[in-house]
Coordinates of N, CA and C and ligand atoms in Angstrom, one line a residue:
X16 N 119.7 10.3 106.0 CA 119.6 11.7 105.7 C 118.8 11.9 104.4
X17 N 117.9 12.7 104.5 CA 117.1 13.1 102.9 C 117.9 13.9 101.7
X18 N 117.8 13.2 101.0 CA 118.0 14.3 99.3 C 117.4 15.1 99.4
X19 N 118.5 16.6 99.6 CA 118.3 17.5 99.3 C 118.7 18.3 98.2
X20 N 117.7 18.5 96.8 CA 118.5 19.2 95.9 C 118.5 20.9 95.8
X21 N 119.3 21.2 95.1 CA 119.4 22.7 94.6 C 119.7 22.7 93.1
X22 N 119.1 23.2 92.6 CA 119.1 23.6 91.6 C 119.7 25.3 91.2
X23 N 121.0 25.7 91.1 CA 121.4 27.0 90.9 C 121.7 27.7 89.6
X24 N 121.4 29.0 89.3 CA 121.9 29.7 88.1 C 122.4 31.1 88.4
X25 N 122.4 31.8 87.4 CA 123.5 33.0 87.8 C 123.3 34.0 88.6
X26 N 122.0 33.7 89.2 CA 121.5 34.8 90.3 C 122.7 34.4 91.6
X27 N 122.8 33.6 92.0 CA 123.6 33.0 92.8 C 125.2 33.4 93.1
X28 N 125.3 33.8 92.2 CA 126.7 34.4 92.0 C 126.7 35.9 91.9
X29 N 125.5 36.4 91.4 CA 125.4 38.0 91.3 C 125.9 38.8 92.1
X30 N 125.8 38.6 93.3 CA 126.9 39.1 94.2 C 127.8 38.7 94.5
X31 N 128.7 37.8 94.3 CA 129.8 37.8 93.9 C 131.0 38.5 92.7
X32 N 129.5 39.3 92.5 CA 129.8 40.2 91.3 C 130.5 39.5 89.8
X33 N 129.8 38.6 89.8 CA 129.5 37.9 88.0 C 128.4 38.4 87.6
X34 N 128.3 38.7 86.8 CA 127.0 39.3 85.9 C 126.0 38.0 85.5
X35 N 124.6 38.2 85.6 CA 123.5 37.1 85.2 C 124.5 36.8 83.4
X36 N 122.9 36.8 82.8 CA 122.4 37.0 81.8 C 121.8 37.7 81.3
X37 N 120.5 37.9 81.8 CA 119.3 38.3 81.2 C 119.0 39.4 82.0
X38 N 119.4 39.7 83.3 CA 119.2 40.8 83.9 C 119.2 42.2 83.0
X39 N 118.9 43.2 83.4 CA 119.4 44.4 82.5 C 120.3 44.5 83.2
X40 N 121.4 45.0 82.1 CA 123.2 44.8 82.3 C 123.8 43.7 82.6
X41 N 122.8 42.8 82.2 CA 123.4 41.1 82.2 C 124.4 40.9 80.5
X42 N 125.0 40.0 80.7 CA 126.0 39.7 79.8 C 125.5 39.5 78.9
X43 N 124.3 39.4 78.6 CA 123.6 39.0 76.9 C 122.9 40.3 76.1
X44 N 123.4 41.6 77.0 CA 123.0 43.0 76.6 C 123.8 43.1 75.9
X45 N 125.6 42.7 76.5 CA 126.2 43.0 75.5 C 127.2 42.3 74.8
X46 N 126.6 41.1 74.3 CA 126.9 40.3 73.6 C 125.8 39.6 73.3
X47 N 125.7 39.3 71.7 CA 125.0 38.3 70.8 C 125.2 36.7 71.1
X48 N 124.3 36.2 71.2 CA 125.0 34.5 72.1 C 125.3 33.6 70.9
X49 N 124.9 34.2 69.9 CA 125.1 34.2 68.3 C 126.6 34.0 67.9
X50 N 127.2 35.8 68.5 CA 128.7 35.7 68.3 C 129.8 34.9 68.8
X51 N 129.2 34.1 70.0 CA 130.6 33.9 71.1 C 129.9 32.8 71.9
X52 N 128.8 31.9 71.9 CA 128.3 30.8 72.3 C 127.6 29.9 71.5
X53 N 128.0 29.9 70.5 CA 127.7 28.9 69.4 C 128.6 28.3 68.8
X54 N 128.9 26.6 68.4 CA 129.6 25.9 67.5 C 129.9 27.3 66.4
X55 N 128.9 27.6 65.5 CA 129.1 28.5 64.6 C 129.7 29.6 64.7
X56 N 129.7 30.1 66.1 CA 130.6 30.9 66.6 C 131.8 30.9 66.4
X57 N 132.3 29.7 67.5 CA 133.5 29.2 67.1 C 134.4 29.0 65.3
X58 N 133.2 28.6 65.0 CA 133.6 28.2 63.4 C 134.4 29.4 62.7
X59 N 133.3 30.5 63.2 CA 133.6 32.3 62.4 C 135.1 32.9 62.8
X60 N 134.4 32.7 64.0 CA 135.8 33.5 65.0 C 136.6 33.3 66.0
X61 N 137.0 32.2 65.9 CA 137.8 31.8 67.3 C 138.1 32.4 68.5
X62 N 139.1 33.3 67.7 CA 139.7 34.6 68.4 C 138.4 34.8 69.2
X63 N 137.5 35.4 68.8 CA 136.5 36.6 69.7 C 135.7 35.3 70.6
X64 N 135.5 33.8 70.1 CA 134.9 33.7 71.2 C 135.9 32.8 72.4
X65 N 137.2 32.9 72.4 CA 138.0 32.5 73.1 C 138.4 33.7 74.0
X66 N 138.3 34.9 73.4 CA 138.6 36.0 74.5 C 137.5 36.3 75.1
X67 N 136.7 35.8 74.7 CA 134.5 36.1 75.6 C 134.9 35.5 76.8
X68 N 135.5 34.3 76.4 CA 135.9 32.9 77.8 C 136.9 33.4 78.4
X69 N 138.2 33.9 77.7 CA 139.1 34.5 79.0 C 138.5 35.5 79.4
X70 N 138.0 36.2 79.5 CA 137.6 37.6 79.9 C 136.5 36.7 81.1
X71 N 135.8 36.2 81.2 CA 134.7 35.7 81.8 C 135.7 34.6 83.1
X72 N 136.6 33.6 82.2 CA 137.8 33.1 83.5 C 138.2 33.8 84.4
X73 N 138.8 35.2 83.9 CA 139.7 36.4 84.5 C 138.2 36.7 86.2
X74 N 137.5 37.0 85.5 CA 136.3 37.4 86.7 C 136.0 36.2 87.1
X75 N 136.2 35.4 87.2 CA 135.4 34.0 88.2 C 136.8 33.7 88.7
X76 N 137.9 34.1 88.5 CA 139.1 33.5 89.3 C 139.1 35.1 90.3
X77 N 139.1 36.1 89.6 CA 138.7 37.3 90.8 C 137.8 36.5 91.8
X78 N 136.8 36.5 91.4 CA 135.0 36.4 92.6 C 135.5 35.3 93.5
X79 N 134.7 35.8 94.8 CA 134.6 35.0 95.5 C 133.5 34.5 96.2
X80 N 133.4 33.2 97.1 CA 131.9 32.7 97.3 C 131.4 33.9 98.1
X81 N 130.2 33.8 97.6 CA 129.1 34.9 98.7 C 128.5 33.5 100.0
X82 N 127.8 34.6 101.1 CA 127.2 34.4 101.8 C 126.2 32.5 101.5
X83 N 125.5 32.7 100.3 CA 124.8 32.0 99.3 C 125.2 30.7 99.4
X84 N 126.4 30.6 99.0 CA 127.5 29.4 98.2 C 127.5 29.0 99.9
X85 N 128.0 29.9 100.8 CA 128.5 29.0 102.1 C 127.4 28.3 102.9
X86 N 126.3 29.0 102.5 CA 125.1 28.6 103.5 C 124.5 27.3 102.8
X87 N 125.1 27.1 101.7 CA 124.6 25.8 101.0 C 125.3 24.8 101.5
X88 N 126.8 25.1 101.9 CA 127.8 23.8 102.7 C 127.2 23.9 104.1
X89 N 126.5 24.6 104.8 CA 126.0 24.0 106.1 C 124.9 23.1 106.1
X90 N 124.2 22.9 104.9 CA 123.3 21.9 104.8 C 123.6 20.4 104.8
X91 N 125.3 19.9 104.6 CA 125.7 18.9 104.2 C 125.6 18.2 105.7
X92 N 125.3 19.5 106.6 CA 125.8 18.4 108.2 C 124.2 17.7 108.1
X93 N 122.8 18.1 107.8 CA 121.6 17.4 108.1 C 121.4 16.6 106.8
X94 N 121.5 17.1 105.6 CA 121.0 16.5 104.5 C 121.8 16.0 103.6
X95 N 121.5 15.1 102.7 CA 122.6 14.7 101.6 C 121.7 15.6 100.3
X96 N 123.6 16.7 100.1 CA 122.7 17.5 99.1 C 123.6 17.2 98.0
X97 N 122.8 17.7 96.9 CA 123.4 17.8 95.9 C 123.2 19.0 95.0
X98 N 124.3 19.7 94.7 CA 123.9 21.1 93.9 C 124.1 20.6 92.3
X99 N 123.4 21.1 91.7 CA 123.1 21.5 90.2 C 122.9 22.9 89.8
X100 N 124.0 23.0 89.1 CA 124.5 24.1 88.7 C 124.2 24.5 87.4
X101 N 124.0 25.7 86.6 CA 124.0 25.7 85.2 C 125.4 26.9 85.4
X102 N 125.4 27.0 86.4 CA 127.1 28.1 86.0 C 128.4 27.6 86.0
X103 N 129.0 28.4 85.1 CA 130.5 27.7 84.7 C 131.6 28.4 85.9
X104 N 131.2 28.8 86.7 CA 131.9 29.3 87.4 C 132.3 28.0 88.8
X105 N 133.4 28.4 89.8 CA 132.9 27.1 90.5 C 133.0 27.4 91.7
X106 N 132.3 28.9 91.9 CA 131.9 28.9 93.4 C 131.4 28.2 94.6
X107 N 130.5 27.2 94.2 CA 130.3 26.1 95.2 C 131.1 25.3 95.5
X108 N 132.3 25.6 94.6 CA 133.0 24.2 95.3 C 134.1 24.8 96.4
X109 N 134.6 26.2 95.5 CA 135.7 27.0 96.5 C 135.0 27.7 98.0
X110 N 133.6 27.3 98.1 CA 132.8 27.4 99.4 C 133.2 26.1 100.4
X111 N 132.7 25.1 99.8 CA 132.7 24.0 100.4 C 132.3 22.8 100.0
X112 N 131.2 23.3 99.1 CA 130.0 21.9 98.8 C 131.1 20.8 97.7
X113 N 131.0 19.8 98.5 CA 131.5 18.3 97.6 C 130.9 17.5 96.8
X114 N 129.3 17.5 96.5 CA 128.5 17.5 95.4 C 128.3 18.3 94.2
X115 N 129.0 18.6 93.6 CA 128.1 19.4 92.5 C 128.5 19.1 91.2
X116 N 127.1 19.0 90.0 CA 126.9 18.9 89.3 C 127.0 19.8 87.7
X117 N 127.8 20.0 87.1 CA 127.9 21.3 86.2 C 127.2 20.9 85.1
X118 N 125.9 21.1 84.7 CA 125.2 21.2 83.4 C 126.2 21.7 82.7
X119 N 126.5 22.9 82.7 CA 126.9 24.0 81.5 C 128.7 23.9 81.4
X120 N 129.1 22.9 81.8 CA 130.8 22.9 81.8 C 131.0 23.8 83.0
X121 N 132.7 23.9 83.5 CA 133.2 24.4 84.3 C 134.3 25.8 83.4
X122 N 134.8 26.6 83.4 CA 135.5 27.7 83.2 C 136.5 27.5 83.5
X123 N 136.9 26.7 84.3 CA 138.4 26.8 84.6 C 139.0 25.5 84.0
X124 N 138.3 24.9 83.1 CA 139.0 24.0 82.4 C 138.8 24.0 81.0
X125 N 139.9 23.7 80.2 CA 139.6 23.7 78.3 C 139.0 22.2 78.6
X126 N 138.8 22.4 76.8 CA 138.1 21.5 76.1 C 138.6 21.1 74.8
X127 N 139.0 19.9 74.2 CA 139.5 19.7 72.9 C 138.0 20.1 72.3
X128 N 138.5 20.6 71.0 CA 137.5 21.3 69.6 C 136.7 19.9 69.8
X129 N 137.6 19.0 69.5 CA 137.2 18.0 68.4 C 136.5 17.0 69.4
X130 N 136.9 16.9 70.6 CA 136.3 15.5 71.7 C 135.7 16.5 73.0
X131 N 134.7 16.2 73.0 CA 134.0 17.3 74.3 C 134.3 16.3 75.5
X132 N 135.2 14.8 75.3 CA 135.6 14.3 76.6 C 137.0 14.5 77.3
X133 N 137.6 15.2 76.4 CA 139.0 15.7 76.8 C 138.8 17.2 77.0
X134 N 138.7 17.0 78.9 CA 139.2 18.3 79.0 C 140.4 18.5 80.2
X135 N 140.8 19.3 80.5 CA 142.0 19.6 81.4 C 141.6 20.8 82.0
X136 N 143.1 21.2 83.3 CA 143.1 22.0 83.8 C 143.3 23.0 83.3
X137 N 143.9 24.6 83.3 CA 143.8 25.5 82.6 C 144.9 26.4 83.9
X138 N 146.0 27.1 84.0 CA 147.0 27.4 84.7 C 146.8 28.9 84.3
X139 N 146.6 29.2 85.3 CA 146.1 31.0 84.7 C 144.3 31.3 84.2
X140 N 144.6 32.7 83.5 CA 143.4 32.9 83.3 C 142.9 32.5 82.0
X141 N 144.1 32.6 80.7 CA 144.0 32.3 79.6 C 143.9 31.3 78.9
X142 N 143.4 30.9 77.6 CA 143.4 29.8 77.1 C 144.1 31.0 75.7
X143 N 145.6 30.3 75.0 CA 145.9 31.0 73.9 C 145.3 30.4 72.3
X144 N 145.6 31.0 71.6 CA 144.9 30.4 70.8 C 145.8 28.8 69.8
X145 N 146.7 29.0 70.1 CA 147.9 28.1 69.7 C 148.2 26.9 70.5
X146 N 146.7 26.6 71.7 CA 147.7 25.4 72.1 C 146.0 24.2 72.1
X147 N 146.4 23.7 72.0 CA 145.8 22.2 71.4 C 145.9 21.3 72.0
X148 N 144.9 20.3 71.8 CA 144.5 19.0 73.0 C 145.6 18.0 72.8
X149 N 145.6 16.9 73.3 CA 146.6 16.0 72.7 C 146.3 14.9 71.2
X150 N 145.0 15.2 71.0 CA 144.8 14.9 69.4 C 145.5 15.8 68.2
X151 N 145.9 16.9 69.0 CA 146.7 18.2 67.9 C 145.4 19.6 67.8
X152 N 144.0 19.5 68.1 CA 143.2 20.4 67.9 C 143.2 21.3 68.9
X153 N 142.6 22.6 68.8 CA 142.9 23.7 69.4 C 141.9 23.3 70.3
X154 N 142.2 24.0 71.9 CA 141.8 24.3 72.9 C 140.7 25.5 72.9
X155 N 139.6 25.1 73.7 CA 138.4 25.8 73.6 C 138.0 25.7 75.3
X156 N 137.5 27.0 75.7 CA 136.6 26.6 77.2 C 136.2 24.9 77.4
X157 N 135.7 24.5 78.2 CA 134.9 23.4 78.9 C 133.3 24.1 79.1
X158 N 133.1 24.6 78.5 CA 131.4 25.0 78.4 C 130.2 24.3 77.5
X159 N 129.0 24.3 77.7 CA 128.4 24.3 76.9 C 127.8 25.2 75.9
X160 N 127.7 25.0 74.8 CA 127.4 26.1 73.9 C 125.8 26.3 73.5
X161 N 125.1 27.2 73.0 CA 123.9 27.0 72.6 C 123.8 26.1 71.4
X162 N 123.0 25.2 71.3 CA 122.9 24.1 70.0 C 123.8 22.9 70.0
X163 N 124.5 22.8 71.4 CA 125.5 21.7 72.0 C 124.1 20.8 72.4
X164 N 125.0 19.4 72.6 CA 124.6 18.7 73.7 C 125.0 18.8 75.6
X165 N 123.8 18.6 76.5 CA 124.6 18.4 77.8 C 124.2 17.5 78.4
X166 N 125.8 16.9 78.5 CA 126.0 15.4 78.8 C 125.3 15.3 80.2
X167 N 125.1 16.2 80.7 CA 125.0 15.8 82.6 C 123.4 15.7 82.5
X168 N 122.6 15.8 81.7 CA 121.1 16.5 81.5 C 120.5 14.8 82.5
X169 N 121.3 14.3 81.8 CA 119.8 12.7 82.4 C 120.3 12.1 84.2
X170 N 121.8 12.8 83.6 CA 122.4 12.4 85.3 C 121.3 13.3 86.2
X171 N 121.3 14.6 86.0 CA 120.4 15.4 86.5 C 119.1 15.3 87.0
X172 N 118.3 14.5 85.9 CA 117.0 14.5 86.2 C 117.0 13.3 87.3
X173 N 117.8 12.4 86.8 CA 117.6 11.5 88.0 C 117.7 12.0 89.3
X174 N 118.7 12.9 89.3 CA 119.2 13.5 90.7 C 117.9 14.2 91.3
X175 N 117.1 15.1 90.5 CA 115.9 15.5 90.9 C 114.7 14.8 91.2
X176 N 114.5 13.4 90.0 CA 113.5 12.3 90.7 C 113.4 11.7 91.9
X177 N 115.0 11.8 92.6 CA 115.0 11.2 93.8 C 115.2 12.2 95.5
X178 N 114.6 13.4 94.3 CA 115.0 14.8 95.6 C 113.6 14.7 96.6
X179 N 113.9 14.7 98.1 CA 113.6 15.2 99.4 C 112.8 16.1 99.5
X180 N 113.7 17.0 99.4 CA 113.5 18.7 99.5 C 114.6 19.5 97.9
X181 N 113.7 20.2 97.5 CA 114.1 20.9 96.4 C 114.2 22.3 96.4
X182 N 115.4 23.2 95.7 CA 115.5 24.7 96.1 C 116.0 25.0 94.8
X183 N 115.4 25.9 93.9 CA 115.9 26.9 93.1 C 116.2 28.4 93.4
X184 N 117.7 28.2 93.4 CA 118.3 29.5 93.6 C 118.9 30.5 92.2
X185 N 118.0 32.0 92.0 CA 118.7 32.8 90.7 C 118.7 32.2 89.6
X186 N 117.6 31.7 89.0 CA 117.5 31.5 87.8 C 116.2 31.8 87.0
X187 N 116.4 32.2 85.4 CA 115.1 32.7 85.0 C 114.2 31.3 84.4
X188 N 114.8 30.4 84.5 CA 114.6 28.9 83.8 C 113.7 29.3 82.4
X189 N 115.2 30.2 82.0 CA 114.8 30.9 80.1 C 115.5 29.7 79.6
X190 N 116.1 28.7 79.9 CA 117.1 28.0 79.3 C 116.7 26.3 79.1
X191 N 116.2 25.9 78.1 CA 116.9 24.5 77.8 C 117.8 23.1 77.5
X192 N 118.1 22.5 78.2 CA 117.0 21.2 79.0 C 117.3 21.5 80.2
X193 N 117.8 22.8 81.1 CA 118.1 22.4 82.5 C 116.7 23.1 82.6
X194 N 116.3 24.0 82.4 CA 114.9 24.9 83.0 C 113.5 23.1 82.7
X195 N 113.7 22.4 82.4 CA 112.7 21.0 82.6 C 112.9 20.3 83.6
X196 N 114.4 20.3 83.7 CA 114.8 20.0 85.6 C 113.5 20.1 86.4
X197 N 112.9 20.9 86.7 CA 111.7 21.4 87.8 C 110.7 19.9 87.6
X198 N 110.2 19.7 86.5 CA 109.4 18.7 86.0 C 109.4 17.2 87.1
X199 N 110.8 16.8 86.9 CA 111.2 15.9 87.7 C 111.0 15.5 89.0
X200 N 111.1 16.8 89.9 CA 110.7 16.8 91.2 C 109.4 16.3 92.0
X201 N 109.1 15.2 92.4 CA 107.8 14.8 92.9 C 106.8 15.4 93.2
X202 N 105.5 15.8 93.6 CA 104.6 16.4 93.8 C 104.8 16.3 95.2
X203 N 105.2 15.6 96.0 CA 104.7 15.8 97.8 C 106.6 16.7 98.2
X204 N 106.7 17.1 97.3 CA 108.6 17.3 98.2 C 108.0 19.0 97.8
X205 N 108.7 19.1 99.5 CA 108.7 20.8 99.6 C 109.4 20.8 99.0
X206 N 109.3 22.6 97.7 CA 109.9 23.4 97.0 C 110.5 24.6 97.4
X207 N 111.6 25.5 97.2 CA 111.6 26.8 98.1 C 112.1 26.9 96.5
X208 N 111.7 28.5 96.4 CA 112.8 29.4 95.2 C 113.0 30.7 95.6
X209 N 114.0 30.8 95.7 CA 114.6 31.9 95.8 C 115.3 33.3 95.2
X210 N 114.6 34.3 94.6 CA 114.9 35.2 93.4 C 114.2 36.3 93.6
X211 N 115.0 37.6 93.6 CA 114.2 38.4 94.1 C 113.0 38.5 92.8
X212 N 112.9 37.9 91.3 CA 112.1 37.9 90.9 C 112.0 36.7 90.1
X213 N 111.0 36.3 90.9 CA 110.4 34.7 90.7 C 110.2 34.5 89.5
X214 N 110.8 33.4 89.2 CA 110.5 33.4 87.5 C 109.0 32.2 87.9
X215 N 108.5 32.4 86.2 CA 107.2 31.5 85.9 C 107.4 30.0 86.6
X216 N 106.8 29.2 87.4 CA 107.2 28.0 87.1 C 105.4 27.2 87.5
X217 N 106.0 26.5 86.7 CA 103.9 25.1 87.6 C 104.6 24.2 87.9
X218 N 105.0 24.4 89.1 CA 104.9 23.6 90.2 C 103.9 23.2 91.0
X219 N 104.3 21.6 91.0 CA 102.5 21.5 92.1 C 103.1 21.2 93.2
X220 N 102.1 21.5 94.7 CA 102.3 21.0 95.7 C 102.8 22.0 96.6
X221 N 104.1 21.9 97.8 CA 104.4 22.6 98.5 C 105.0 23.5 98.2
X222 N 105.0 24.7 98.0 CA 106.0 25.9 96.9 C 105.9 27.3 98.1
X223 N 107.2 27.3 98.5 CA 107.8 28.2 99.6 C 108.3 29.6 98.7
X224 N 107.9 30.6 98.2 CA 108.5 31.9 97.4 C 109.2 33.0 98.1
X225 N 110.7 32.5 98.4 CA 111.6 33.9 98.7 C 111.4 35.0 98.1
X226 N 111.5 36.2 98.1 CA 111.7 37.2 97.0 C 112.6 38.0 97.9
X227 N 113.8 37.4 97.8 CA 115.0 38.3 98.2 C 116.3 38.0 97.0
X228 N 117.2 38.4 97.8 CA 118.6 38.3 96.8 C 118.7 37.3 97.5
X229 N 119.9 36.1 96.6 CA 120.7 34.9 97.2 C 121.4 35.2 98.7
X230 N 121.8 36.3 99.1 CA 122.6 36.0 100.5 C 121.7 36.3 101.4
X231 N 120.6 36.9 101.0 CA 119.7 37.0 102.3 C 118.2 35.9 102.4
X232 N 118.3 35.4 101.3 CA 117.0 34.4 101.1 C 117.8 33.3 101.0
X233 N 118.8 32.9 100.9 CA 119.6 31.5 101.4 C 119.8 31.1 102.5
X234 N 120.7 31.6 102.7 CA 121.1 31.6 104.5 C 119.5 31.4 105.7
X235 N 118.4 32.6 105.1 CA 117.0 32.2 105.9 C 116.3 30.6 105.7
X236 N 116.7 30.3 104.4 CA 115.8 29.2 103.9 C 116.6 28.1 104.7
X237 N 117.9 28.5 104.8 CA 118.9 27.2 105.7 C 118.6 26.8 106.8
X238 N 118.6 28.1 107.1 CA 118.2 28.1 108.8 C 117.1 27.3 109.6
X239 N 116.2 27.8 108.4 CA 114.8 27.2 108.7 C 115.0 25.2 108.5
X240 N 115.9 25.0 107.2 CA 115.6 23.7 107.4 C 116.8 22.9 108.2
X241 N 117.1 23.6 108.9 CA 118.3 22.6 109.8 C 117.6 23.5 111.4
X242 N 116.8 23.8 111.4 CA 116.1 24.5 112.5 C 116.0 23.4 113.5
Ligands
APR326 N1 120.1 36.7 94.1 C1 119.3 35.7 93.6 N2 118.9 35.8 92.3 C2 119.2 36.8 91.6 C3 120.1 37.9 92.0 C4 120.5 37.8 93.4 N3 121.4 38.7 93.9 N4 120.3 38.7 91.0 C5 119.6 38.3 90.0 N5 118.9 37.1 90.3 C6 118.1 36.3 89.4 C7 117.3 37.0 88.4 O1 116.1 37.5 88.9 C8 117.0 35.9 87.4 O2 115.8 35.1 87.7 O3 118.9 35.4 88.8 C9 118.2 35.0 87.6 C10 119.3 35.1 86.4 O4 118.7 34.6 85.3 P1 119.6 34.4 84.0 O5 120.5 35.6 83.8 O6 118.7 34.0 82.8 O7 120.7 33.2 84.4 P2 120.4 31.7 84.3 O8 119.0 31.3 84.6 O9 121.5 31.1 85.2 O10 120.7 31.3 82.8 C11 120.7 30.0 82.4 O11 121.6 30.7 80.2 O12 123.0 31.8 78.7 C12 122.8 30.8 79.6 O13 124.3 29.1 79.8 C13 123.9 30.3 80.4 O14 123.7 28.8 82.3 C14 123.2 30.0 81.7 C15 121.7 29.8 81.3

């Protein structure tokens, strides 16, 4: 079976009704990534950037997979795929898909302050502010922060060096080291992206441009390659 990758971001989920980012009325309109996604963040105010996370848990345990997420699990019957995710959310897995890769941490699990390798499960929507890893430090999302390291970055590229067929779904690739992801991808491997607004990319070679939303330009792109 061929490597097939995907590369996803928060367009993917948009109908699932998670908000992007950068969309207008995306979640960085109204919040500073300053306040509530930074180490320094953390440092200032716990409180506010622990309730940014529950508040963001509470909606991703609401949502459910779209159209998008499921049409990516029918690709596992022809291709060996693997999804790469920059969202913390884990709609692809509550779809189907048994590969996937979280650049950006998962949401439904804390993180010790102090060891970004201790994380756990999370029972509810809340993380309180009083409970702590088993080193004694307080509990934080399982996310990546701006000015973090992400540990999955080199697992990643490999994943992309050895991709088949490659698909970017809903992302503005505003974000570093996953927006260099693309780089990796061979010159002879069909490309598809899919977003109703294509972000910049130089890509060389075969390059397929959806301009729809995730549930109607996934499901077509599927179709076609298990055609
Ligand atoms: N279907 C497909 N794509 C969509 C849809 C949709 N229904 N709605 C919006 N989009 C596209 C937008 O056109 C845009 O290209 O999704 C993309 C969303 O871009 P961003 O909001 O920048 O999200 P993303 O690329 O995932 O952000 C990367 O930034 O702040 C961080 O850590 C966060 O992982 C995130 C990273």
């Amino acid at each position: 079976m061929k490597n097939l990758v995907v590369l996803t971001g928060a367009g993917i989920s948009a109908e699932s009704g998670l908000k992007t980012f950068r969309d207008s009325d995306g979640l960085w309109e109204g919040y500073n990534i300053e306040d509530v996604a930074t180490p320094e963040a953390w440092q200032r105010n716990p409180a506010l950037v622990q309730q940014f996370y529950n508040e963001r848990r509470k909606s991703v345990l609401e949502a459910k997979p779209n159209a998008a997420h499921y049409a990516l699990v029918k690709l596992e019957e022809q291709y060996n795929v693997t999804i790469i995710t920059q969202n913390i959310d884990d709609l692809h897995e509550r779809a189907g898909s048994t590969n996937v890769v979280h650049l950006h941490g998962v949401i439904t699990r804390s993180q010790s302050s102090i060891n970004p390798e201790l994380t756990y499960p999370i029972s509810g929507w809340e993380i309180g502010m009083d409970e702590v890893c088993e080193l004694g430090s307080p509990l934080r999302a399982h996310v990546v922060w701006f000015g973090e390291a992400v540990p999955m970055i080199e697992t990643a590229a490999k994943i992309c060096m050895k991709a088949e067929v490659f698909m970017l779904v809903g992302s503005s690739l505003a974000v570093y080291p996953a927006a260099g992801l693309i780089n990796y991808v061979r010159r002879e491997v069909p490309k598809y992206i899919i977003d109703p607004k294509i972000p910049e990319v130089n890509m060389r070679g075969e390059l397929t441009l959806v301009r729809e939303k995730a549930t109607i330009g996934v499901p077509e792109v599927v179709r076609q390659l298990l055609g």
